[in-house]
PDB file of C-alpha atoms in Angstrom:
ATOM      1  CA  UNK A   1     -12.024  -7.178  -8.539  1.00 89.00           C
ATOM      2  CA  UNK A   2     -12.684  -3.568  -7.258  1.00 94.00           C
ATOM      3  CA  UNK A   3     -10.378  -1.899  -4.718  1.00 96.00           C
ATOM      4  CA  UNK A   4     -11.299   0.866  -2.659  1.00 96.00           C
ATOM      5  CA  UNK A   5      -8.657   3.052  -0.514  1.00 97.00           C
ATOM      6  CA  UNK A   6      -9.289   4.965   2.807  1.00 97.00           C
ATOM      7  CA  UNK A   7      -7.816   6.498   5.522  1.00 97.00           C
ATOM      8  CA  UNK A   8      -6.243   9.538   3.853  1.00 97.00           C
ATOM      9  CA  UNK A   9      -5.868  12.544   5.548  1.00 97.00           C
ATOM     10  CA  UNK A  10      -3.542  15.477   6.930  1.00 98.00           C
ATOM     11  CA  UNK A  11      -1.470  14.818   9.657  1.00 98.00           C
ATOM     12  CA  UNK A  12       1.851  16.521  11.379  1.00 98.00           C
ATOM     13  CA  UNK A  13       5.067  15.581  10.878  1.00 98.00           C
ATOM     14  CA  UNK A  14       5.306  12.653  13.358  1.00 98.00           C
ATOM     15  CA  UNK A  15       2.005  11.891  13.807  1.00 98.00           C
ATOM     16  CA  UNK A  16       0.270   8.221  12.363  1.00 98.00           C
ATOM     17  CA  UNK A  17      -2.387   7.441   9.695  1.00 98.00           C
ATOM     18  CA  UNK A  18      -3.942   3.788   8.971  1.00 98.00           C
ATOM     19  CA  UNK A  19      -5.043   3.543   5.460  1.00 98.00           C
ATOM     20  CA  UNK A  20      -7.131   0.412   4.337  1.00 98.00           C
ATOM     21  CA  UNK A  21      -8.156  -1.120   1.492  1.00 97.00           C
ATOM     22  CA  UNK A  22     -11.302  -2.939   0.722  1.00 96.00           C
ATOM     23  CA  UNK A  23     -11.510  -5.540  -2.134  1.00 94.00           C
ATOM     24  CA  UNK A  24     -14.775  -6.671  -3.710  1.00 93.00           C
ATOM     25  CA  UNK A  25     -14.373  -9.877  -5.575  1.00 85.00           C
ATOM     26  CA  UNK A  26     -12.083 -12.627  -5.407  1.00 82.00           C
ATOM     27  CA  UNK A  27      -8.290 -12.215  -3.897  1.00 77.00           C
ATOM     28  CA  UNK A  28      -5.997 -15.393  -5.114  1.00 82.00           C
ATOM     29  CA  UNK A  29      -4.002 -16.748  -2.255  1.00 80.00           C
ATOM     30  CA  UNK A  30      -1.023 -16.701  -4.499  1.00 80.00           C
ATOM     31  CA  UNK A  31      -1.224 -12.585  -4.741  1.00 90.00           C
ATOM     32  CA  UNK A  32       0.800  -9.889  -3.442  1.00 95.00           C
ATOM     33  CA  UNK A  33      -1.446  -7.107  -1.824  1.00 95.00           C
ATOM     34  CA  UNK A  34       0.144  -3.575  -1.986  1.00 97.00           C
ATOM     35  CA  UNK A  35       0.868  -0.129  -1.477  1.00 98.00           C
ATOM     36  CA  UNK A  36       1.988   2.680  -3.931  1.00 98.00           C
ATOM     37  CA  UNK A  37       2.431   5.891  -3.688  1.00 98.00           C
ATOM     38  CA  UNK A  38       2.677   9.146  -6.162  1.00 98.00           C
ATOM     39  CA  UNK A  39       3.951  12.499  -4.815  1.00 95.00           C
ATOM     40  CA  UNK A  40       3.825  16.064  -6.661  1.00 91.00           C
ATOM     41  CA  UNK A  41       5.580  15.495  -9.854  1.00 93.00           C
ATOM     42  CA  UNK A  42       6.815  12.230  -9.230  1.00 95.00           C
ATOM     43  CA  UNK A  43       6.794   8.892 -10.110  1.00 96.00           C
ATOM     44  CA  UNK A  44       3.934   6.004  -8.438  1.00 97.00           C
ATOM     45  CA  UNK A  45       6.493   4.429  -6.670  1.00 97.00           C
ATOM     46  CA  UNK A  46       6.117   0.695  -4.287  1.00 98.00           C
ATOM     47  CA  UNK A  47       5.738   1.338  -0.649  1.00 98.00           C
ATOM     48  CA  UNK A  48       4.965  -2.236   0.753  1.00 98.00           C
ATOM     49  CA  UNK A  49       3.642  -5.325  -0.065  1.00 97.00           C
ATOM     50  CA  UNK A  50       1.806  -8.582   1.914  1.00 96.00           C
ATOM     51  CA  UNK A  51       1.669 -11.594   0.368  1.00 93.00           C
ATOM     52  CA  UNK A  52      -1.710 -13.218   0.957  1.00 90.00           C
ATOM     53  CA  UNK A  53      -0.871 -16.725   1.625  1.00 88.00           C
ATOM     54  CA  UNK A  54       2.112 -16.715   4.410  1.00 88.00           C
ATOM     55  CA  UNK A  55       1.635 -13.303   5.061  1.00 91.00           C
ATOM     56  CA  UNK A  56       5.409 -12.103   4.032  1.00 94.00           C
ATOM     57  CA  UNK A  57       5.532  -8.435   3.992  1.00 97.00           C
ATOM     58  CA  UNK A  58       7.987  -6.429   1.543  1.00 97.00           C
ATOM     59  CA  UNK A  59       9.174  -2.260   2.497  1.00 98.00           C
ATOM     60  CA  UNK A  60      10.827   0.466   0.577  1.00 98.00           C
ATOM     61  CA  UNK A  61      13.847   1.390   2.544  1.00 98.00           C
ATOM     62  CA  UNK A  62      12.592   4.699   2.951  1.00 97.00           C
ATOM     63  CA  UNK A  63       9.444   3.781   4.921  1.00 98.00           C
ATOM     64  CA  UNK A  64      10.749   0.478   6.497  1.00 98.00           C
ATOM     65  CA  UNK A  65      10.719   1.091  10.543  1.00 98.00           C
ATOM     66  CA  UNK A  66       7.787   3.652   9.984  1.00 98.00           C
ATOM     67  CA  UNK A  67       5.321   1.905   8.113  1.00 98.00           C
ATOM     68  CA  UNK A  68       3.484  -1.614   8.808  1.00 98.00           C
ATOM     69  CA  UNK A  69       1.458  -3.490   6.219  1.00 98.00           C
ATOM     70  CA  UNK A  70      -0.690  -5.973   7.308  1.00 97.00           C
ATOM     71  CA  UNK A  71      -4.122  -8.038   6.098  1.00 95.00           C
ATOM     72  CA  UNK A  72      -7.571  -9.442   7.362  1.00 94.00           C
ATOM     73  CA  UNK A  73      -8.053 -12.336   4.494  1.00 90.00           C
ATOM     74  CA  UNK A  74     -11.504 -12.680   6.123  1.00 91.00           C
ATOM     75  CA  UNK A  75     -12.148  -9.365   5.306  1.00 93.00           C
ATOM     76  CA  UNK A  76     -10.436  -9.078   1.843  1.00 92.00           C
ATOM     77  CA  UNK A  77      -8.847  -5.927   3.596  1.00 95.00           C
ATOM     78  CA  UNK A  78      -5.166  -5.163   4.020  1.00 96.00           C
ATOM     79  CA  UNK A  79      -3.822  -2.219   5.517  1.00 98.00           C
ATOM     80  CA  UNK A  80      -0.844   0.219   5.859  1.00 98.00           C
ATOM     81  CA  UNK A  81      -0.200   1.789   9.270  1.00 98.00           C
ATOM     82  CA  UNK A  82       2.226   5.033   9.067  1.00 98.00           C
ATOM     83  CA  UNK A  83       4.046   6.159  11.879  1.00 98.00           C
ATOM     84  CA  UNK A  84       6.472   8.712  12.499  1.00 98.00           C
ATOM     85  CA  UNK A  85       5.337  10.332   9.227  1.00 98.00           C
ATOM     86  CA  UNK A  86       7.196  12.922   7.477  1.00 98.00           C
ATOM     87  CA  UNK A  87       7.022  15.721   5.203  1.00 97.00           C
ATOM     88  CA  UNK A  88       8.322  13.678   2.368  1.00 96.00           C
ATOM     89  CA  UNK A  89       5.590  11.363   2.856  1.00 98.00           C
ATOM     90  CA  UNK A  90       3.424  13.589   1.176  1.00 97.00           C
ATOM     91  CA  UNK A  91       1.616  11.400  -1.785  1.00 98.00           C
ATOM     92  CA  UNK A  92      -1.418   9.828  -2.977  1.00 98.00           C
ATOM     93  CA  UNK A  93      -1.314   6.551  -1.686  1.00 98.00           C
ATOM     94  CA  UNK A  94      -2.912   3.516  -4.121  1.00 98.00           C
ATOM     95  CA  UNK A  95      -3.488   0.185  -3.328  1.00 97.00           C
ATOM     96  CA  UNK A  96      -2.858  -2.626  -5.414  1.00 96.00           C
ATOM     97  CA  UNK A  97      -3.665  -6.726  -6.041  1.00 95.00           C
ATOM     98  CA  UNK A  98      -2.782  -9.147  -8.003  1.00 89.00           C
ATOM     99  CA  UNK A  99       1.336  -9.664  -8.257  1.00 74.00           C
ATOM    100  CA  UNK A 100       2.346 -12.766  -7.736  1.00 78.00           C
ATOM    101  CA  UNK A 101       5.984 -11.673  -8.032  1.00 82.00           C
ATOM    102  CA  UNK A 102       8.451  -9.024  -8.111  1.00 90.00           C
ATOM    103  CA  UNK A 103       6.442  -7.297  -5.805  1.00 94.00           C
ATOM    104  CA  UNK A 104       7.825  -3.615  -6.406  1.00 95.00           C
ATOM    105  CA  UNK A 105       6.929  -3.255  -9.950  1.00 95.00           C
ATOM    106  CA  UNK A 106       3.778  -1.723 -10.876  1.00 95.00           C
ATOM    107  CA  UNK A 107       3.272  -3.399 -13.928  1.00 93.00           C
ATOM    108  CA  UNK A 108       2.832  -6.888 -12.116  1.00 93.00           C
ATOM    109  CA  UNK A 109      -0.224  -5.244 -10.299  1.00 94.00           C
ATOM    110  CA  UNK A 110      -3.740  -6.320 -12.092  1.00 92.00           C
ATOM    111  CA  UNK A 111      -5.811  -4.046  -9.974  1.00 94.00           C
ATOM    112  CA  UNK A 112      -5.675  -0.766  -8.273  1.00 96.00           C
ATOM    113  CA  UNK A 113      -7.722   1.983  -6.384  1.00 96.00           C
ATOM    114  CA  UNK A 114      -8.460   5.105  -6.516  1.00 94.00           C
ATOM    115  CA  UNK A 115      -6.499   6.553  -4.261  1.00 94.00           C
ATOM    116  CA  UNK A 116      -6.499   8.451  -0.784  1.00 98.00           C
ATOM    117  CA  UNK A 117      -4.567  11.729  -0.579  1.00 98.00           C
ATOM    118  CA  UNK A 118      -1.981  11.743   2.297  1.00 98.00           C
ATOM    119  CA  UNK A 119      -0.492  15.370   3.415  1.00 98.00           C
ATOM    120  CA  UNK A 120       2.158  16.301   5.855  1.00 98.00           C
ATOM    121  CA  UNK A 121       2.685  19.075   7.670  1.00 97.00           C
ATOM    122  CA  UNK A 122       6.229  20.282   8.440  1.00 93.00           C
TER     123      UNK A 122
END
């Protein structure tokens, strides 16, 4: 399975950014699809999570309100709309597959992407 992020870009504080994800390969129905996300100096930390079959979504409290994650199983795509963004939302943003529980720890994830850069202006 291959992941590939998009949708990165800079943005104002306040303003919105969709990132996607495209898988290649097959997606479980049992897996958690995901978002991470690594700022300057910091740890990759869990943003939000979709759960394939059922379509149960999981937020950080930081983003939860802001952010929606959502999925096109027909498209082996999920997504991550950002709203009201802020400075502090400054990261690389990752995508993940794979977790079938505990869906906030990285280590459940078997696949990732690359990566899409997402800046903030104050």
């Amino acid at each position: 399975v291959q992941l590939q992020a998009s949708g990165g870009g800079l943005v104002q504080a306040g303003g919105s950014l969709r990132l996607s994800c495209a898988a290649s390969g097959r997606i479980f129905s049992s897996y958690l699809m995901a978002w991470f996300r690594q700022g300057p100096g910091k740890e990759r930390d869990f943003v939000a999570a979709i759960r394939r079959s059922g379509g149960r979504t999981y937020y950080a409290d930081s983003v939860k309100g802001r952010f929606t994650i959502s999925n096109d199983n027909a498209k082996n795509t999920w997504y991550l709309q950002m709203n009201s963004l802020r400075p502090e939302d400054t990261a690389v943003y990752y995508c993940a597959a794979g977790g079938v529980s505990d869906y906030s720890r990285r280590s459940n994830y078997n696949y990732w992407g690359q990566g899409t850069q997402v800046t903030v202006s104050s």
